[in-house]
CSV table of C-alpha atoms in Angstrom, one decimal:
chain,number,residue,atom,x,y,z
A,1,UNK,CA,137.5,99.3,128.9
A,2,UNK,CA,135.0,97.0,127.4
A,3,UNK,CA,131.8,99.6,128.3
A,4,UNK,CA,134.7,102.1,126.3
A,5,UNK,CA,134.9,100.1,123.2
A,6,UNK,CA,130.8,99.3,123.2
A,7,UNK,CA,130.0,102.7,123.4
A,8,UNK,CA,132.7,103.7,120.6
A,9,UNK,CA,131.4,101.2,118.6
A,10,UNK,CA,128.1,102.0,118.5
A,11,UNK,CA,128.8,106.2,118.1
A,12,UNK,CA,130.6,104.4,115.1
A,13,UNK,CA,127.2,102.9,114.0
A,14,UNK,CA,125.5,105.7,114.7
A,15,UNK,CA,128.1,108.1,112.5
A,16,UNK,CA,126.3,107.7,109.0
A,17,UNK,CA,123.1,108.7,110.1
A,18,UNK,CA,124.1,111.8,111.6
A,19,UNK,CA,126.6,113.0,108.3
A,20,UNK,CA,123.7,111.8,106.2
A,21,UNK,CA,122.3,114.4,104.1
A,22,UNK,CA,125.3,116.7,103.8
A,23,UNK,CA,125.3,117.2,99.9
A,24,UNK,CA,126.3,120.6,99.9
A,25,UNK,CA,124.2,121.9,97.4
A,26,UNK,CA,124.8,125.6,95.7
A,27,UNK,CA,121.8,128.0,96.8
A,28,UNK,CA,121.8,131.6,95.5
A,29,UNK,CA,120.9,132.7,98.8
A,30,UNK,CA,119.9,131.8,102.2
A,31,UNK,CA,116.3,132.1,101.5
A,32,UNK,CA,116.4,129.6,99.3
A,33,UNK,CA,118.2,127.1,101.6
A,34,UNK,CA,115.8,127.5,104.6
A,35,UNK,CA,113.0,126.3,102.0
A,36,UNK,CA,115.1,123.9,101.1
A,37,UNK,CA,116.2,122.3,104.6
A,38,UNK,CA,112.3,122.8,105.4
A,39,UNK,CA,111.2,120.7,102.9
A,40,UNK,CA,113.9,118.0,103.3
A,41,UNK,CA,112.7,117.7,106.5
A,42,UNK,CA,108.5,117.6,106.1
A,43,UNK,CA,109.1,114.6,103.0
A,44,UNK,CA,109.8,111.4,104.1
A,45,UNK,CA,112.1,108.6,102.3
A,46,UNK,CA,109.7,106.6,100.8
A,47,UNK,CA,112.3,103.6,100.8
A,48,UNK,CA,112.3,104.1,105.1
A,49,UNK,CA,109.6,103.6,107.1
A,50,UNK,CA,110.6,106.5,109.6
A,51,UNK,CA,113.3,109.1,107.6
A,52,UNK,CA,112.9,112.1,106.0
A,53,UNK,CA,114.7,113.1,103.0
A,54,UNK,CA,117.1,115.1,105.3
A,55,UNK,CA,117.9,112.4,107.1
A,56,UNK,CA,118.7,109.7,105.0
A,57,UNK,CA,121.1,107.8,103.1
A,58,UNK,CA,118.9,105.8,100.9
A,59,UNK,CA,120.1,106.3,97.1
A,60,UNK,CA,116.3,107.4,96.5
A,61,UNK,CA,116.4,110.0,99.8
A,62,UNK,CA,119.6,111.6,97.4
A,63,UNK,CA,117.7,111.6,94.3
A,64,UNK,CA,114.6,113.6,95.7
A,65,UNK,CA,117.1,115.8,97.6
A,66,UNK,CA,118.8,116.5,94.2
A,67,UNK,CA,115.0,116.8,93.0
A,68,UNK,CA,114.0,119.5,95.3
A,69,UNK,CA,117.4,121.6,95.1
A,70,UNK,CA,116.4,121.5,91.1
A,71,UNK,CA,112.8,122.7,91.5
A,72,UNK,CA,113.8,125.3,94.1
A,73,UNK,CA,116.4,126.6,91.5
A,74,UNK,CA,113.6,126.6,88.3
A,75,UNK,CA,111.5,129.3,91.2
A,76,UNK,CA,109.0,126.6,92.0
A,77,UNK,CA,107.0,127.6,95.1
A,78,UNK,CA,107.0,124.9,98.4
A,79,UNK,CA,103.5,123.7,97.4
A,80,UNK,CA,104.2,122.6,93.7
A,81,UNK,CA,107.5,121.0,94.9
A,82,UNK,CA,105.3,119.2,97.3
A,83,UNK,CA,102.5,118.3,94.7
A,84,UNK,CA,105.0,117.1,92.1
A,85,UNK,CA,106.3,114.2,95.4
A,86,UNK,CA,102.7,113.8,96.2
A,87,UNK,CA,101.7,112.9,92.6
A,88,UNK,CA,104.6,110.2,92.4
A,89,UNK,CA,104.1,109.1,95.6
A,90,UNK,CA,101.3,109.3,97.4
A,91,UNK,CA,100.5,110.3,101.2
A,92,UNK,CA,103.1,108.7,102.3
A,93,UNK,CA,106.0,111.2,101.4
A,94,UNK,CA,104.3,114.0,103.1
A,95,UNK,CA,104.6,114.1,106.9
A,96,UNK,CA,101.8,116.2,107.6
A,97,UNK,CA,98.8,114.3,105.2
A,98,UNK,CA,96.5,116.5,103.1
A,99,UNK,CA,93.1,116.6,104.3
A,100,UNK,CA,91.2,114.2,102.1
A,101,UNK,CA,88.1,111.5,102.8
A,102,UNK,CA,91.2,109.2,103.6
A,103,UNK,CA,92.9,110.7,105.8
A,104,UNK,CA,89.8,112.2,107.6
A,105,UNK,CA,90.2,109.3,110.7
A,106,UNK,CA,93.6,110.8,111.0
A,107,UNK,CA,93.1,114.9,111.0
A,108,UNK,CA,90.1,114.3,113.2
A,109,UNK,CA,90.4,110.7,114.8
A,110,UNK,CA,92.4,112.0,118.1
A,111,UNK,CA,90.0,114.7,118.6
A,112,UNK,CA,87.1,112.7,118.6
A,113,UNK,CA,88.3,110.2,120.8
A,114,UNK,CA,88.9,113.2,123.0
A,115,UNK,CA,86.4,114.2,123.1
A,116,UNK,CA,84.6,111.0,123.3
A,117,UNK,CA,87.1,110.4,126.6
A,118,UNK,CA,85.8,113.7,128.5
A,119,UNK,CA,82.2,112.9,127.8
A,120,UNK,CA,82.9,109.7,129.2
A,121,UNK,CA,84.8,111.3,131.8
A,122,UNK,CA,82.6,113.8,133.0
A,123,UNK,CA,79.7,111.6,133.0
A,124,UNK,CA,81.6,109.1,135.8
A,125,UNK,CA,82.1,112.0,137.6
A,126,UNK,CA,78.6,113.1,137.4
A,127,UNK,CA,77.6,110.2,138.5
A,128,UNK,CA,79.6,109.8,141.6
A,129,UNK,CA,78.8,113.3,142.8
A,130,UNK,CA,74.9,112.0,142.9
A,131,UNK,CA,74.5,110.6,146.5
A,132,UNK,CA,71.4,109.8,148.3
A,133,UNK,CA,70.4,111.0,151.3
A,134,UNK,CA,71.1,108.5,154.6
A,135,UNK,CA,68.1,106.2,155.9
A,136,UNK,CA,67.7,107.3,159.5
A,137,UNK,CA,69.4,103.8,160.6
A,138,UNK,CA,72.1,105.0,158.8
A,139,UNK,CA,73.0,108.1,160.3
A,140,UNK,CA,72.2,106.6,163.2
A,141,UNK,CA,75.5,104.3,162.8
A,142,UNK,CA,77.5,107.5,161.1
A,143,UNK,CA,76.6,109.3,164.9
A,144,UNK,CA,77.6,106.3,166.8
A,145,UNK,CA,80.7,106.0,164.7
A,146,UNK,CA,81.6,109.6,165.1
A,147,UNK,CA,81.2,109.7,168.7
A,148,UNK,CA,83.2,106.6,169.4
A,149,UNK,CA,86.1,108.1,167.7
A,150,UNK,CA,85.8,111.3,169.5
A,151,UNK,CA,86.2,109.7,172.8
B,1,UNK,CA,67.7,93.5,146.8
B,2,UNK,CA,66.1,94.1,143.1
B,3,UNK,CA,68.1,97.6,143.5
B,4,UNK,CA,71.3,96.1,144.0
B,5,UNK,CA,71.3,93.3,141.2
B,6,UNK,CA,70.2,96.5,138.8
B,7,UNK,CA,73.5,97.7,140.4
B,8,UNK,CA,75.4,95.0,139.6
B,9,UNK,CA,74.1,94.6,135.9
B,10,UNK,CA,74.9,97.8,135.4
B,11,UNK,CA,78.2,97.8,136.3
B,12,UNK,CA,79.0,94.5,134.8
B,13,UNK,CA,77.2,96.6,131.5
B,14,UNK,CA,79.9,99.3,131.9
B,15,UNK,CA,82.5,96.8,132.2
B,16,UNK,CA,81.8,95.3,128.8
B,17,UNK,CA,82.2,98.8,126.9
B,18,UNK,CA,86.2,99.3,127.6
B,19,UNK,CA,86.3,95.0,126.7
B,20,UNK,CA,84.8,95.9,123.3
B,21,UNK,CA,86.8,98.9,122.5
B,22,UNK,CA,89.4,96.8,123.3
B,23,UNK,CA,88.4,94.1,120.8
B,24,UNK,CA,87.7,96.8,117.8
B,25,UNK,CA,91.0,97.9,118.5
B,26,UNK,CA,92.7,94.6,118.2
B,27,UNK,CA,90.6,93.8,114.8
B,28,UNK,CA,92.3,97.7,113.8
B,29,UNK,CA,95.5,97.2,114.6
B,30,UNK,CA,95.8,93.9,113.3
B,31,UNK,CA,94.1,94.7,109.9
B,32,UNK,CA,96.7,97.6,110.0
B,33,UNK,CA,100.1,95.7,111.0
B,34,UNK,CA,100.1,92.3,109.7
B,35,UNK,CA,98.1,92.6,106.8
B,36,UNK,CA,99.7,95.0,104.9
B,37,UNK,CA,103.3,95.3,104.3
B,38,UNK,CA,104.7,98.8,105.7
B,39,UNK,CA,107.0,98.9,102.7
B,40,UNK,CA,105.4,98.8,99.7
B,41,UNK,CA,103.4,101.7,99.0
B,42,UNK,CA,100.4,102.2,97.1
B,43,UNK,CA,101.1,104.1,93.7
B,44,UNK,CA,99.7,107.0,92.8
B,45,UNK,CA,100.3,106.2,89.2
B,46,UNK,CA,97.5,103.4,88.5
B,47,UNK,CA,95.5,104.4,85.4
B,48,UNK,CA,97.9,107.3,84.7
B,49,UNK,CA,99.8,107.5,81.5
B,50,UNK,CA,103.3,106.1,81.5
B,51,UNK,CA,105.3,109.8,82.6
B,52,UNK,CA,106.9,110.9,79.0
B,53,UNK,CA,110.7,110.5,78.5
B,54,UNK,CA,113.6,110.4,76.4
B,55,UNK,CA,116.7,108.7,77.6
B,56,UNK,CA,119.6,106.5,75.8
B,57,UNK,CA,119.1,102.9,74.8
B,58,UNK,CA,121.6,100.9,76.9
B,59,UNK,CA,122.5,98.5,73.8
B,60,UNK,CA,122.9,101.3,71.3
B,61,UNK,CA,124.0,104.7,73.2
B,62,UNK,CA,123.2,106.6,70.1
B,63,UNK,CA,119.4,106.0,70.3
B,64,UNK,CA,117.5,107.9,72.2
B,65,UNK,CA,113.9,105.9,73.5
B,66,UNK,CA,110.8,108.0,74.2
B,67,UNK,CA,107.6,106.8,75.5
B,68,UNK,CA,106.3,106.2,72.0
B,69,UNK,CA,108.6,103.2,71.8
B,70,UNK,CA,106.3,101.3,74.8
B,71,UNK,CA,103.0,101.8,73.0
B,72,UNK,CA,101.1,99.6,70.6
B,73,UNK,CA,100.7,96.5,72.8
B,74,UNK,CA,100.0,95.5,76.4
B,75,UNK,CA,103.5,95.4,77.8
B,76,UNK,CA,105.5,95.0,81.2
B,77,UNK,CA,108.5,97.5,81.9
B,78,UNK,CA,110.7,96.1,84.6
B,79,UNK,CA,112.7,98.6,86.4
B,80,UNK,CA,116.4,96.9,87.0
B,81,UNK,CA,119.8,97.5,88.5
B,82,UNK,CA,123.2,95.5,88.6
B,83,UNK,CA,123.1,96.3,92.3
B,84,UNK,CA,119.3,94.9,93.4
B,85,UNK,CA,119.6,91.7,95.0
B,86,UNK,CA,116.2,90.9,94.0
B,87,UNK,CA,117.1,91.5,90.3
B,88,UNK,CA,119.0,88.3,90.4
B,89,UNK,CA,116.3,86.4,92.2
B,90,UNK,CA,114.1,87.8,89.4
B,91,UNK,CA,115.5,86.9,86.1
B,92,UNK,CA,114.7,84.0,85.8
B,93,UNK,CA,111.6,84.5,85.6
B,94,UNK,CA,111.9,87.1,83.1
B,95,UNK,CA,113.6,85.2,80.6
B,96,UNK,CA,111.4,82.6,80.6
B,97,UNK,CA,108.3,85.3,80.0
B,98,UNK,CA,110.5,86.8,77.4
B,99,UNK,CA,110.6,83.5,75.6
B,100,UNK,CA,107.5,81.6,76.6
B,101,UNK,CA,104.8,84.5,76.9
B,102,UNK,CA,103.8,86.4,74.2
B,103,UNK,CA,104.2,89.9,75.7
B,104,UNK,CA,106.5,92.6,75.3
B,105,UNK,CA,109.1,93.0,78.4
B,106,UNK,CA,110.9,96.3,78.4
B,107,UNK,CA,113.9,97.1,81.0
B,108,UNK,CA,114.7,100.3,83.2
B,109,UNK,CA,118.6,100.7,84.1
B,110,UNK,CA,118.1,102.4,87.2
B,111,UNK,CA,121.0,104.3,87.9
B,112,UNK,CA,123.4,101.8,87.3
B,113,UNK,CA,126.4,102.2,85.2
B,114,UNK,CA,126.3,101.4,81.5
B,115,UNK,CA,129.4,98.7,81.7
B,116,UNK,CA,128.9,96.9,84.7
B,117,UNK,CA,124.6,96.6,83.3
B,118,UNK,CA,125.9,95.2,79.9
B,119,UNK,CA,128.1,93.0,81.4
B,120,UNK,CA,125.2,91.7,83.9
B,121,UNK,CA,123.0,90.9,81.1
B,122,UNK,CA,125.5,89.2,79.0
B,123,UNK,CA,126.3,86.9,81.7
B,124,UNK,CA,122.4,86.5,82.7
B,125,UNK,CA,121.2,86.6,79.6
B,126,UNK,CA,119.0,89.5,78.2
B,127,UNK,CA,115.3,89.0,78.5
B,128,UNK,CA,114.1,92.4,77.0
B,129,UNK,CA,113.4,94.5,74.1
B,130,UNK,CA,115.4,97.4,75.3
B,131,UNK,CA,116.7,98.6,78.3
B,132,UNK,CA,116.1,102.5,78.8
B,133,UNK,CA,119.0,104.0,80.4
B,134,UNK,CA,117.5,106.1,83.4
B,135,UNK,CA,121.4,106.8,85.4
B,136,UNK,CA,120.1,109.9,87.2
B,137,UNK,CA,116.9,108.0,88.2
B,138,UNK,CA,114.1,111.0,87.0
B,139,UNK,CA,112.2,108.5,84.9
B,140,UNK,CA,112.2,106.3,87.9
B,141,UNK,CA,111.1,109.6,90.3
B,142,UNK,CA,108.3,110.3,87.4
B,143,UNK,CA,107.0,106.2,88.1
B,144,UNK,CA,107.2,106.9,92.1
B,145,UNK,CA,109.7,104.1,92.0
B,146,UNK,CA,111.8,103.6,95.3
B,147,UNK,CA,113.5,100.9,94.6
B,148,UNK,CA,114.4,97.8,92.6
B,149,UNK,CA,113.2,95.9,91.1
B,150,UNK,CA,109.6,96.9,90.2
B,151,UNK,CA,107.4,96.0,87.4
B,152,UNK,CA,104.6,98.0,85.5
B,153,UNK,CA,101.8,96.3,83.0
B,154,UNK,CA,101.1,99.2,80.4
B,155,UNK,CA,98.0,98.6,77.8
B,156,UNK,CA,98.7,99.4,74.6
B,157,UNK,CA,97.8,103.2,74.8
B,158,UNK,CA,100.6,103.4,77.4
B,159,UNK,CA,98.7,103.5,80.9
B,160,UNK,CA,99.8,101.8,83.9
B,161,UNK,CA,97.2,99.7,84.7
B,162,UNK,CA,99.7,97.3,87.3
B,163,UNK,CA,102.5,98.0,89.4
B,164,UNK,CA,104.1,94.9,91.3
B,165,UNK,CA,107.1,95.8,93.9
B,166,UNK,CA,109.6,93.3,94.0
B,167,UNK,CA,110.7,90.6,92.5
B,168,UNK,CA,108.4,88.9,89.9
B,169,UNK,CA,108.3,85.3,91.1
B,170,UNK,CA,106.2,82.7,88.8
B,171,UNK,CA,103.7,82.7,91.3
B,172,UNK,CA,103.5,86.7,91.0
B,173,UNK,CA,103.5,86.2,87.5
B,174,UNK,CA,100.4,83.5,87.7
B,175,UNK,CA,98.4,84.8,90.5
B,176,UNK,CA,98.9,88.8,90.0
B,177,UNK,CA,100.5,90.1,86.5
B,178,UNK,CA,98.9,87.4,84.4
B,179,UNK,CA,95.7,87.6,85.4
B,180,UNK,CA,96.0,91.8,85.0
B,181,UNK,CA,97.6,91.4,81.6
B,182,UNK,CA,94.4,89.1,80.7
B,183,UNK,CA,92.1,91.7,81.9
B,184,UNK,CA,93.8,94.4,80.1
B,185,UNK,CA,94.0,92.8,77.2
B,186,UNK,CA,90.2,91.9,76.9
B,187,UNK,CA,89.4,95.8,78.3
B,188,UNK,CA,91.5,97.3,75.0
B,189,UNK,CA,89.7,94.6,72.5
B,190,UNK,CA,86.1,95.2,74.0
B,191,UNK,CA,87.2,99.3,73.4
B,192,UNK,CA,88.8,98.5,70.3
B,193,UNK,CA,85.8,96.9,68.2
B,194,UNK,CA,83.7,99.1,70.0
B,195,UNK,CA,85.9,102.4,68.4
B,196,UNK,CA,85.8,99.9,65.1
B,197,UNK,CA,81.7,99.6,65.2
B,198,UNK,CA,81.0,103.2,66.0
B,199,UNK,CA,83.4,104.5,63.1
């Protein structure tokens, strides 16, 4: 009963979040709300560290919705809807960064520490796969070891 | 023998490289966590002109107040609400740079209702000019503001040349807006008499 009542609790807790950007806006057609849900979902909340506009409650998240429904209405195309967020504010709204000499560690950052990794990588196993020849008392001792186990 | 020591040096050499990376990314990560707070965001609107607007004046509903209205002297505009906790924590603050400094102090109503803010500032006490009225908050989406309260120093042409989020504390005031409102102020005279010389 008590495991019952935690678990309807917290679905409780958990409602807000998941009836959170249902504001029903008018769209002439469904074009028009595809781009709209898209772009909801690539802006973030700039008042949450981790939300996109579709996704949250913040009074600013509501405001920028009600922004984007505008500009989609005037017939203003997905990149000046997302130029006009970017110019207020900043990288930060935009979940996929535009390429600029700031945000150059993070476009290419993960690929060249991949490829620094396989370098790295290959040249352990490179390394490894060199062996030296035995010195004749060794293969001595690799003959008397293999005939011992073969008896 | 000498072979194996080489060996060993080299391997303890390897060992170092993964204990550096290591290190560099400590220094990284710390740089990036601690020392900058995740929630306030860097505007995009420093040395940009204050966005235009025209929007009620919450004291006299009939006037409308433009951007013209904020030009003509360094100012502060403080963006406010009845419902930011930090507003209270704030005001203060702002009454006492209303009365003691000598620089203009205008206020943002960010989407507030008109009642409720006149009855806030008449039981706080009302430290600005004018408050603009911004209810549907698209002057406060034209300053890339996300919250409340936040505070912009404007020089006299009407460029944000500041932006401080959060509440204005006096040691915010000492340390960060006064020192910027200094700064502006000597930039617009050194341009001034230089526009004055050259005409």
């Amino acid at each position: 009963m008590v495991r019952f009542m935690t678990s309807l609790m917290l679905m409780v807790c958990l409602l807000p979040s998941a009836r959170a950007a249902i504001d029903a806006y008018p769209f002439p057609d469904e074009q028009h709300e595809v781009r709209y849900q898209s772009l909801i979902a690539e802006l973030r909340c700039p008042n949450c560290l981790n939300t996109n506009l579709a996704g949250s409650d913040a009074m600013i998240a509501e405001h920028l919705r009600r922004e984007v429904h505008r500009m989609l209405l005037e017939g203003k195309s997905d990149d000046e809807i997302l130029s006009f967020m970017y110019e207020r504010y900043g990288d930060f709204i935009l979940y996929e960064p535009r390429l600029k000499t700031g945000t150059l560690m993070l476009w290419f950052g993960p690929l060249v520490l991949g490829l620094l990794a396989g370098f790295v990588f290959l040249r352990m196993v490179r390394r490894r796969a060199v062996s030296r020849a035995l010195t004749a008392e060794e293969q001595q001792r690799l003959e008397s070891l293999l005939q011992e186990k073969g008896q | 023998m000498s072979d194996t020591t080489e060996t060993v040096a080299a391997t303890n050499r390897g060992l170092m490289i993964p204990l550096i990376v290591f290190l560099l990314l400590v220094v990284v990560l710390y740089l990036g966590f601690s020392l900058k707070d995740p929630h306030i965001l860097p505007s995009e609107l420093i040395n940009k002109p204050f966005p235009v607007f025209e929007l009620r004046d919450l004291h006299q509903p009939g006037q409308m107040l433009t951007r013209e209205d904020l030009l003509g002297e360094v100012a502060l505009v403080n963006v406010w609400a009845t419902w930011c906790p930090n507003c209270v924590v704030e005001h203060p603050e702002l009454l006492r740079i209303s009365r003691e400094e000598n620089i203009p102090l205008y206020g943002i109503n960010y989407n507030d209702e008109i009642d409720k803010a006149l009855a806030w500032l008449a039981r706080r006490q009302d430290p600005y000019r004018f408050s603009i009225v911004d209810d549907e908050g698209t002057l406060a989406i034209d300053l890339g503001v996300y919250g409340a309260p936040e505070t912009f120093v404007l020089d006299s042409e009407g460029v944000i040349r500041y932006r401080h989020v959060g509440p204005v504390t006096p040691d915010v005031w000492r340390n960060e807006i006064q020192p910027v409102v200094e700064l502006v102020r000597q930039v617009s005279s050194a341009r001034g008499s230089e526009v004055a010389t050259s005409g």
